[in-house]
Short mmCIF file of C-alpha atoms and ligand atoms in Angstrom, two decimals:
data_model
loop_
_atom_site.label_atom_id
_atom_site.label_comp_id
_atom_site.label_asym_id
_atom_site.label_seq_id
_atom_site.Cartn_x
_atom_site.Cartn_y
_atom_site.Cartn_z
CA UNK A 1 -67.62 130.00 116.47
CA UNK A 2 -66.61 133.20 117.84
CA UNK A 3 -63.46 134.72 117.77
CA UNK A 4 -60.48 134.68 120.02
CA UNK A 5 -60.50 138.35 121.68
CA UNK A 6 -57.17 139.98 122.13
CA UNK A 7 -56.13 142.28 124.06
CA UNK A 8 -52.91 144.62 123.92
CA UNK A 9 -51.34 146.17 126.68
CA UNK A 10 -48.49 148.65 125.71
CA UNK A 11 -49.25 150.88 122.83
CA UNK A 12 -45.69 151.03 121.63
CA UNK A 13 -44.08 150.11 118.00
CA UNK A 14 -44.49 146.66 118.84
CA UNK A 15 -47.69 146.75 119.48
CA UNK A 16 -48.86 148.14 116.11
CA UNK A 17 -46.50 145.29 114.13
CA UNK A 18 -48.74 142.96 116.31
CA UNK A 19 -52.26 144.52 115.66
CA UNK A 20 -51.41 144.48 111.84
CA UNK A 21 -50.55 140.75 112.09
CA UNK A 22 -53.93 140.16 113.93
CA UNK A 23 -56.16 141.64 110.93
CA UNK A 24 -54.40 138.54 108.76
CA UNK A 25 -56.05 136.23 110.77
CA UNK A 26 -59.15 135.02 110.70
CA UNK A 27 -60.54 133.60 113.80
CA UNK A 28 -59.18 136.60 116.18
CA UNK A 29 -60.33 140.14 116.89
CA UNK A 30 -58.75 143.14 118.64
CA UNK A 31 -61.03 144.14 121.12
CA UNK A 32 -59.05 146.09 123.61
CA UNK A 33 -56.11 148.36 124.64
CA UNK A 34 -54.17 148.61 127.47
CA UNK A 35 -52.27 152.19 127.57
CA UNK A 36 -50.97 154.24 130.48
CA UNK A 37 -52.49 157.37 129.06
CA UNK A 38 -55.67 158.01 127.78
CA UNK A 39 -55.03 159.64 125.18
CA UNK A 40 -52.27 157.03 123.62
CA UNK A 41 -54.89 154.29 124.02
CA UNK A 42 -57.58 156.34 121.81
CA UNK A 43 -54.76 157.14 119.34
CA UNK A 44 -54.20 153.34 119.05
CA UNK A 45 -57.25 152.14 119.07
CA UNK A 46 -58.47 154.68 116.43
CA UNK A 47 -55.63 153.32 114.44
CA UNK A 48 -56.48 149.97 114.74
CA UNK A 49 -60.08 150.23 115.18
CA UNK A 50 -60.24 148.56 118.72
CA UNK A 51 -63.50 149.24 120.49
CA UNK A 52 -62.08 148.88 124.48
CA UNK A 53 -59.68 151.94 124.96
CA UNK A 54 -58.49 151.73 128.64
CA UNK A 55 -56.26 154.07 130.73
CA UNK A 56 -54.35 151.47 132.54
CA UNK A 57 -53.23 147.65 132.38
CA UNK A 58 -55.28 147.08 135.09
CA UNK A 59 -58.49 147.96 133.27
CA UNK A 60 -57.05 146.28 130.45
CA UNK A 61 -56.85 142.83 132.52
CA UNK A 62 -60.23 143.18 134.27
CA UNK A 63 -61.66 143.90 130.37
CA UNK A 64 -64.61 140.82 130.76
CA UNK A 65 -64.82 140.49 126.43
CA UNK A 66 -61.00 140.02 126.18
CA UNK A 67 -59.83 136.15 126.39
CA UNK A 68 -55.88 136.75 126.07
CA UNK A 69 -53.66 139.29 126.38
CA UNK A 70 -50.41 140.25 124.43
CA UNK A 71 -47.95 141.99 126.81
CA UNK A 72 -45.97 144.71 124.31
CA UNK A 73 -44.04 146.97 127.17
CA UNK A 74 -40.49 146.80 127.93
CA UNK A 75 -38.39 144.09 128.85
CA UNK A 76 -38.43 144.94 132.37
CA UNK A 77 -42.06 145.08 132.96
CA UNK A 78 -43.08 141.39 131.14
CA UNK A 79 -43.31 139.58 134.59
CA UNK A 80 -45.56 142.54 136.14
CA UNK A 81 -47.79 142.68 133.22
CA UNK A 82 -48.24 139.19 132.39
CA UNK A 83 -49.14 137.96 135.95
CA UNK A 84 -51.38 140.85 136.41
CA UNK A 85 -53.08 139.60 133.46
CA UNK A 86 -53.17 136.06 134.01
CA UNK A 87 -54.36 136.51 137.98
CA UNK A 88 -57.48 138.10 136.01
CA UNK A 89 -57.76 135.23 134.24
CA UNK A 90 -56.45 135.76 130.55
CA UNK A 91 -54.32 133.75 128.18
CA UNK A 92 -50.88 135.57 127.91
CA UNK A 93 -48.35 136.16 124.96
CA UNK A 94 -45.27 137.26 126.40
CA UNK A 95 -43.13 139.86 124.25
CA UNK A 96 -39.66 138.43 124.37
CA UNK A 97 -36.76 138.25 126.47
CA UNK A 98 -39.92 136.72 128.05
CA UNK A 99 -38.48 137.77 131.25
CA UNK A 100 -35.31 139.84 132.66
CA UNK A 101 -33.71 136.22 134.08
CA UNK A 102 -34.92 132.94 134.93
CA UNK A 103 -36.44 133.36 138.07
CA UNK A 104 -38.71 136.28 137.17
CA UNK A 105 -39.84 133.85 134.47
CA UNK A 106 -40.13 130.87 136.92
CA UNK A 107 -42.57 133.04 138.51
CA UNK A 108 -44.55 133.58 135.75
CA UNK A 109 -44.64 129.84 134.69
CA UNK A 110 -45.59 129.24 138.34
CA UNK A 111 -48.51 131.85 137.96
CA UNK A 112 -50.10 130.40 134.51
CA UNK A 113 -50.09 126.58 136.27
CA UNK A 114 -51.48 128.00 139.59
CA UNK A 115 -54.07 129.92 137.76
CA UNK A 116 -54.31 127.34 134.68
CA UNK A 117 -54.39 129.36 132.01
CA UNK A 118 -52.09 129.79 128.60
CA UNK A 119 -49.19 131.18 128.60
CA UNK A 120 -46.60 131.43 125.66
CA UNK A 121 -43.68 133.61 124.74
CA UNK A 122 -44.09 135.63 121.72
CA UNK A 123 -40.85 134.10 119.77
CA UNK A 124 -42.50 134.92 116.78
CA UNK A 125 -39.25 133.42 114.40
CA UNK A 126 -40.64 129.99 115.74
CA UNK A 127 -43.89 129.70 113.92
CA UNK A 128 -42.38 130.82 110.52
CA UNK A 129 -42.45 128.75 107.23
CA UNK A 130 -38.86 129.27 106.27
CA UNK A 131 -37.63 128.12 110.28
CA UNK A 132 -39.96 125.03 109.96
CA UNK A 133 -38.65 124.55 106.89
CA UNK A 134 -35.06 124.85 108.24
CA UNK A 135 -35.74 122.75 110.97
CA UNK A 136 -37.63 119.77 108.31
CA UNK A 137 -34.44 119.87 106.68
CA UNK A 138 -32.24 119.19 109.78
CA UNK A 139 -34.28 116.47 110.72
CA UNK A 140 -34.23 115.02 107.06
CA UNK A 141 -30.51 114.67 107.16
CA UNK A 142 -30.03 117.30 104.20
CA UNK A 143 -26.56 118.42 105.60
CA UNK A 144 -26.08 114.81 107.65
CA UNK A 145 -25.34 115.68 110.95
CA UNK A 146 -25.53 119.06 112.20
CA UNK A 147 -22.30 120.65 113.75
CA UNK A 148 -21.65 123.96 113.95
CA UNK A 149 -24.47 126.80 113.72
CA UNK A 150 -23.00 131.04 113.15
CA UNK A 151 -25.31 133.48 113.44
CA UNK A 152 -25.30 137.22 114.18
CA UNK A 153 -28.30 139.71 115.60
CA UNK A 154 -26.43 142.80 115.79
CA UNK A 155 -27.75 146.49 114.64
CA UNK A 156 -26.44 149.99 115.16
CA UNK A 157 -29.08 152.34 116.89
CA UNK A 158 -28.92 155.80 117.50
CA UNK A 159 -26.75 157.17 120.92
CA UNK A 160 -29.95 157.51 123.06
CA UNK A 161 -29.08 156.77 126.26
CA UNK A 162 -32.58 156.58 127.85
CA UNK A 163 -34.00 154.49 125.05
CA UNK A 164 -35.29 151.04 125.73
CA UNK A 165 -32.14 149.37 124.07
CA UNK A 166 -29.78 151.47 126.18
CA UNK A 167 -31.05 151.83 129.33
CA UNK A 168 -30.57 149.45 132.02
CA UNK A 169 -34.08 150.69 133.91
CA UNK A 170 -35.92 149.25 130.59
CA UNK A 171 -33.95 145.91 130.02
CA UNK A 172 -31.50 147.47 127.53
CA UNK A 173 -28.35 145.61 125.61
CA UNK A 174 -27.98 143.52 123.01
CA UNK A 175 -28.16 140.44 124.70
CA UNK A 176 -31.85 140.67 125.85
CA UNK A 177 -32.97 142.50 123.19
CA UNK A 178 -31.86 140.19 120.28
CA UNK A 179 -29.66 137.92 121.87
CA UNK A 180 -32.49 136.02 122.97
CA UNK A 181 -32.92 135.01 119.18
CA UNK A 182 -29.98 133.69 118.81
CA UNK A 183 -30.23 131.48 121.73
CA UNK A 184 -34.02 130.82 120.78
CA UNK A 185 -32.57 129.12 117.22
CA UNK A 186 -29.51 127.04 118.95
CA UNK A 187 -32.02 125.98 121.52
CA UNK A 188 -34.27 124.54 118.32
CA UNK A 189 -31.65 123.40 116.50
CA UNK A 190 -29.47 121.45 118.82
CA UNK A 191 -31.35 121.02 122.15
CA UNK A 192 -30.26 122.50 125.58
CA UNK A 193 -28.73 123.24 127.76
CA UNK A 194 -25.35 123.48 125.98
CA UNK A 195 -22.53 122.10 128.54
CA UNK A 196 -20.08 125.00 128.21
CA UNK A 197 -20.20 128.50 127.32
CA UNK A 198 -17.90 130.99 126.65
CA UNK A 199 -18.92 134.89 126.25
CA UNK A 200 -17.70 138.18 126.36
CA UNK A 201 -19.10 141.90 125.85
CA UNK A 202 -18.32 145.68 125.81
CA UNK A 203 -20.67 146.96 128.46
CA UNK A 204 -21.02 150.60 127.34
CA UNK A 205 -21.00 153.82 129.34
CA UNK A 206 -25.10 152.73 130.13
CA UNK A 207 -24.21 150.07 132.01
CA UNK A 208 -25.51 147.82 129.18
CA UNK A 209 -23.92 145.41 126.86
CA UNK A 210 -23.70 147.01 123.22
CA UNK A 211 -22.28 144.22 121.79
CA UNK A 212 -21.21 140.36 122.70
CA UNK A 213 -19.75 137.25 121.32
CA UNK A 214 -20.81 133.95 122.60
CA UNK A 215 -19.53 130.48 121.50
CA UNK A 216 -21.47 127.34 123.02
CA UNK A 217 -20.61 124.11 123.10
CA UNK A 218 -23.15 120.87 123.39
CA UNK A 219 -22.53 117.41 124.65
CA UNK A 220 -21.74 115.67 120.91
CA UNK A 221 -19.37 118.61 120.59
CA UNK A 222 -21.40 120.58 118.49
CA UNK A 223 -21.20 124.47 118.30
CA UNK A 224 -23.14 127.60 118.39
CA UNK A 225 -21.11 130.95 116.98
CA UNK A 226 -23.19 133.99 117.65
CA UNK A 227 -22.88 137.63 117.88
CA UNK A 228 -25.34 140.28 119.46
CA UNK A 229 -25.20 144.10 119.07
CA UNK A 230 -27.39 147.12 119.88
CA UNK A 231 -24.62 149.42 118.44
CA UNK A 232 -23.04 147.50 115.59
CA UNK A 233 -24.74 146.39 112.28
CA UNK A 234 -24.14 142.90 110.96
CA UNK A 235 -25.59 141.07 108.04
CA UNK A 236 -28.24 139.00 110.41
CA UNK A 237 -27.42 135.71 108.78
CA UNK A 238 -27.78 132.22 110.12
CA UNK A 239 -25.25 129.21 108.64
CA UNK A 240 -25.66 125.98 109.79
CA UNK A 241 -23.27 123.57 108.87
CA UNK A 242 -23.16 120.22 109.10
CA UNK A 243 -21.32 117.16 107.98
CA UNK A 244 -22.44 116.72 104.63
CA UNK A 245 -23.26 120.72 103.55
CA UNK A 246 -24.27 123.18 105.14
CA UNK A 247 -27.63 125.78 105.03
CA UNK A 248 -27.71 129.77 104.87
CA UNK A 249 -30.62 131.24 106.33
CA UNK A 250 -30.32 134.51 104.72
CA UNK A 251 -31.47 138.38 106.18
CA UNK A 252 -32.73 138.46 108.39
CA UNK A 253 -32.71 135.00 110.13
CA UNK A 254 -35.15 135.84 112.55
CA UNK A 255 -37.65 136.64 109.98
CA UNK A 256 -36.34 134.65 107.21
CA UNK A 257 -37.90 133.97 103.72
CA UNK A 258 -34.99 132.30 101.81
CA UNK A 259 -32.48 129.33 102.85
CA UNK A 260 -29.86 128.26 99.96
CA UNK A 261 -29.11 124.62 100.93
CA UNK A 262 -25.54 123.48 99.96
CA UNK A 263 -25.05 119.75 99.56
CA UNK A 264 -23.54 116.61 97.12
CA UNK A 265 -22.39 119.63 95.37
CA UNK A 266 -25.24 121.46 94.40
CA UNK A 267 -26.95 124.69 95.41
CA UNK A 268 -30.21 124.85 95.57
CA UNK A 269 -32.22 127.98 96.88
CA UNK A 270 -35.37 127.72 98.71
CA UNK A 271 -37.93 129.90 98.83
CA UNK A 272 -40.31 129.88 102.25
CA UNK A 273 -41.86 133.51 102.59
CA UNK A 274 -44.46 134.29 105.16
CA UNK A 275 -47.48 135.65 105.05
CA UNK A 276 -48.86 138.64 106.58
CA UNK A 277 -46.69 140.82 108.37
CA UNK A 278 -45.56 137.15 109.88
CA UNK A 279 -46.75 138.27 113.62
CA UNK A 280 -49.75 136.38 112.88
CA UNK A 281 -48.74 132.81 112.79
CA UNK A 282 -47.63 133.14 116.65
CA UNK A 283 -50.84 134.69 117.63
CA UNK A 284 -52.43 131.80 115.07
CA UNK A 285 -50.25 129.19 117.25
CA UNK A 286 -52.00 130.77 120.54
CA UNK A 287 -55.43 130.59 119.32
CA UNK A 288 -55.23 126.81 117.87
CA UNK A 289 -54.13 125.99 121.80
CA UNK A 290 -56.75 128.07 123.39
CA UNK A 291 -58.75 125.85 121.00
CA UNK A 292 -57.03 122.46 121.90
CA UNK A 293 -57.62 124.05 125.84
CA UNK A 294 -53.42 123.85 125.80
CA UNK A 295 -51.96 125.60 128.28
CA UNK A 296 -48.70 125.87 126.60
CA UNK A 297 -46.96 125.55 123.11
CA UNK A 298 -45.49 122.49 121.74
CA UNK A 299 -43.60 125.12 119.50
CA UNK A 300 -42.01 127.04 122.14
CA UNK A 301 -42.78 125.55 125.19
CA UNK A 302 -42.43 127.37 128.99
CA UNK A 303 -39.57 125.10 129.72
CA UNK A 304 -37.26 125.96 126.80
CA UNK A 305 -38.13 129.82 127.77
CA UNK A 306 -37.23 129.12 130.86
CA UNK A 307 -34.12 126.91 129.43
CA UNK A 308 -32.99 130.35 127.44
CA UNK A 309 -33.40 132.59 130.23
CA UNK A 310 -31.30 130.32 132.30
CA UNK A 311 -28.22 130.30 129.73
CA UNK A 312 -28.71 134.24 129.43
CA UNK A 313 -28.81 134.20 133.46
CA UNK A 314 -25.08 132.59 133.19
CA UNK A 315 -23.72 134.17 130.00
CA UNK A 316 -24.55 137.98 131.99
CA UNK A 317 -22.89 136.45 135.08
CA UNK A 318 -19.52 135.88 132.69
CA UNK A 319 -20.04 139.87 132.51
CA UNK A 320 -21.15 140.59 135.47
CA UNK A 321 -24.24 142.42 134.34
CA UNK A 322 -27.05 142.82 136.44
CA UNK A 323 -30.39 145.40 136.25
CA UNK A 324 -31.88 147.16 138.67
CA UNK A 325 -35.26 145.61 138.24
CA UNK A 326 -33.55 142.56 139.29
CA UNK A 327 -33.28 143.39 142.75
CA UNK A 328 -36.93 143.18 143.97
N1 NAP B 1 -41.08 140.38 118.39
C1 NAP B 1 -40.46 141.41 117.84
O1 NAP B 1 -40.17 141.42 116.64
C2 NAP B 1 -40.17 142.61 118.67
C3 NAP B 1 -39.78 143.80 118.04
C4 NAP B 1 -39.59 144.92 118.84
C5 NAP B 1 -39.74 144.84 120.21
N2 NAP B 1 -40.08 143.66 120.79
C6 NAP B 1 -40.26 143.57 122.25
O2 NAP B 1 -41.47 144.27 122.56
C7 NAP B 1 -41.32 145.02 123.76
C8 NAP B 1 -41.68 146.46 123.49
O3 NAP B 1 -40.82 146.99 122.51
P1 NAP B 1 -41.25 148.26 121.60
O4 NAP B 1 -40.19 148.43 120.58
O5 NAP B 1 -42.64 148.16 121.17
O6 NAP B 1 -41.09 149.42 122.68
P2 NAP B 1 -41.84 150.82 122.72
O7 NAP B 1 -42.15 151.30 121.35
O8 NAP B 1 -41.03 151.67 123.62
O9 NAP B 1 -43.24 150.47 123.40
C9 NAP B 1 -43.34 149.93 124.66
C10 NAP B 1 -44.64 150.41 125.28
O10 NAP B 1 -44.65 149.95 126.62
C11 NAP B 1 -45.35 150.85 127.44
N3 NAP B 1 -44.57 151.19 128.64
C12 NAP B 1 -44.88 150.87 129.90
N4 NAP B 1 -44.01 151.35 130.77
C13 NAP B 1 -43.09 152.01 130.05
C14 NAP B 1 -41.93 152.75 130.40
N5 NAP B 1 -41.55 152.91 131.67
N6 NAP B 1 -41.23 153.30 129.41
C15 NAP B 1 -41.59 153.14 128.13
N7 NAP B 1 -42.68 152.45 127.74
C16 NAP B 1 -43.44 151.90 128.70
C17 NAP B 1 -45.66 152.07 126.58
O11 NAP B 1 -47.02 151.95 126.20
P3 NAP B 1 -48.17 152.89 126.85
O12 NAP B 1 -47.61 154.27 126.84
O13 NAP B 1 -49.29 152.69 125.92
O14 NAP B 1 -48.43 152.38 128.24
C18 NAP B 1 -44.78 151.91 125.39
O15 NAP B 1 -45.32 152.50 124.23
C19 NAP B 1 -39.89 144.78 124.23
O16 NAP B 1 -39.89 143.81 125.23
C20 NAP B 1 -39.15 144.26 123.01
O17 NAP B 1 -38.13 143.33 123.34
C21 NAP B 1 -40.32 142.55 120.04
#
């Protein structure tokens, strides 16, 4: 059988995390790149040894040898880029915050069903061993009944104001950026939506929120404690605790290789490490459905995106934080 062909548009530091995971899997090749300059796209491909180096997304989309496309720009452009792509036909992995808000991402669901073709976000946490693992053990009953998770996604970056994580015209703040982790675990763990929410942040001198606290509650009463930060460092832990013990995922959650479950007493440490660079189990996920002829993931389906970008949509409305890009 031949392999999947991927496509990457957005030679960024992303991008290069995700070309690396391709080359640990098997049944996929990295035919093409998708650059705004020439030159970037040559650098990139030489890197990676892609064969299609194209000047523009557009080329990039039109490419006839690529069958699905991972969108690596910033936050702002996702919706552009991945209907673009899918319009021309391709499968789409969507970086995450998938979209800037729910309706920009209702758009794009709308495009992949008009146009019938795949379309996933690229919450690569999801398709780890150590989160299936986490989420086996939920399910199992190893800490009874789950009731409370606490987890924190918050880092300290450099004061650069027209960075990606800082600047409004990109999608900056901590609650898109990493936030959407948070929210992408509680959503796992305990369903959606949650029935109340509570949230506040310091929006910096950027316009952008550098760091936030949200607490949400669920209809049994259950919690979610998180904390988000673009200039703050934290110890990027996960604890979920429920009524019979309780389990650490340990740093960083999001990529997590190590859970110490704590129950009937006893500690016991479990080790779940990925393989790879652990980018390539989500792009594994997207070729098993191209496969299957799925349109979407069981794993991280459009409607729980859409579900998170919702909840984000009302915990930025608490701040009243908007983006520019949302006004079109
Ligand atoms: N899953 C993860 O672990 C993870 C980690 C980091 C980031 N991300 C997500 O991936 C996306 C990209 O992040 P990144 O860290 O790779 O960013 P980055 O290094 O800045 O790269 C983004 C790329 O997007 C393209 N781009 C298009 N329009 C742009 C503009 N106006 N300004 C800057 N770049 C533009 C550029 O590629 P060309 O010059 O080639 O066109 C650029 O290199 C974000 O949405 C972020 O949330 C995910």
């Amino acid at each position: 059988m031949e392999p999947v062909k991927w496509g990457i548009i957005g030679a960024g530091a992303i991008a290069g995390s995700f070309a690396e995971g391709l080359s640990f899997v098997r049944d996929a090749e990295l035919v093409a790149v998708g650059s705004r300059a020439q030159d970037t796209a040559d650098k990139f491909g030489e890197q990676w040894d892609i064969p299609h180096r194209h000047d523009s997304y557009e080329k990039l989309a039109r490419d006839p040898d690529v069958d699905v496309v991972y969108v690596a720009t910033p936050n702002t452009f996702h919706r552009d880029n991945s209907i673009l792509c899918m319009k021309a036909g391709k499968a789409v992995l969507c970086e995450k915050p998938f979209a800037m808000n729910a309706r920009q991402a209702e758009q794009m669901v709308a495009c992949a069903r008009q146009e019938g073709v795949f379309l996933m976000e690229a919450m690569w946490m999801r398709f780890l061993p150590a989160i299936a693992k986490l989420c086996d053990l939920v399910e199992e009953g190893a800490i009874g009944e789950l009731r409370m998770v606490k987890a924190d996604f918050c880092f300290r970056i450099g004061w650069e104001p027209q960075s990606r994580w800082l600047s409004p015209e990109l999608g900056g703040g901590g609650l898109l950026d990493v936030g959407c982790y948070l929210l992408s675990l509680t959503s796992l763990l305990l369903g959606e939506p949650p029935d109340d929410v509570a949230s506040l942040a310091h929006i910096g001198e950027t316009g952008v929120d550098e760091q936030a606290a949200m607490v949400l509650r669920y209809p049994e009463g259950q919690l979610a404690l998180l904390t988000c930060a673009v200039r703050a460092n934290t110890p990027h832990e996960a604890v979920l605790v429920g009524t019979e013990g309780r389990i650490r995922v340990h740093h960083p959650f999001w990529h997590p290789s190590t859970l110490t479950l704590s129950a009937g007493g006893k500690e016991e440490i479990i080790e779940a490490p990925y393989e790879g660079n652990g980018y390539n189990y989500e792009a594994e996920e997207v070729i098993r459905c191209l496969r299957a002829s799925e349109k979407e993931s069981e794993t991280m389906p459009l409607e729980e995106s859409l579900a998170i970008l919702r909840l984000m949509d009302r915990i930025r409305a608490q701040w009243g934080l908007t983006y520019p890009s949302e006004h079109d």
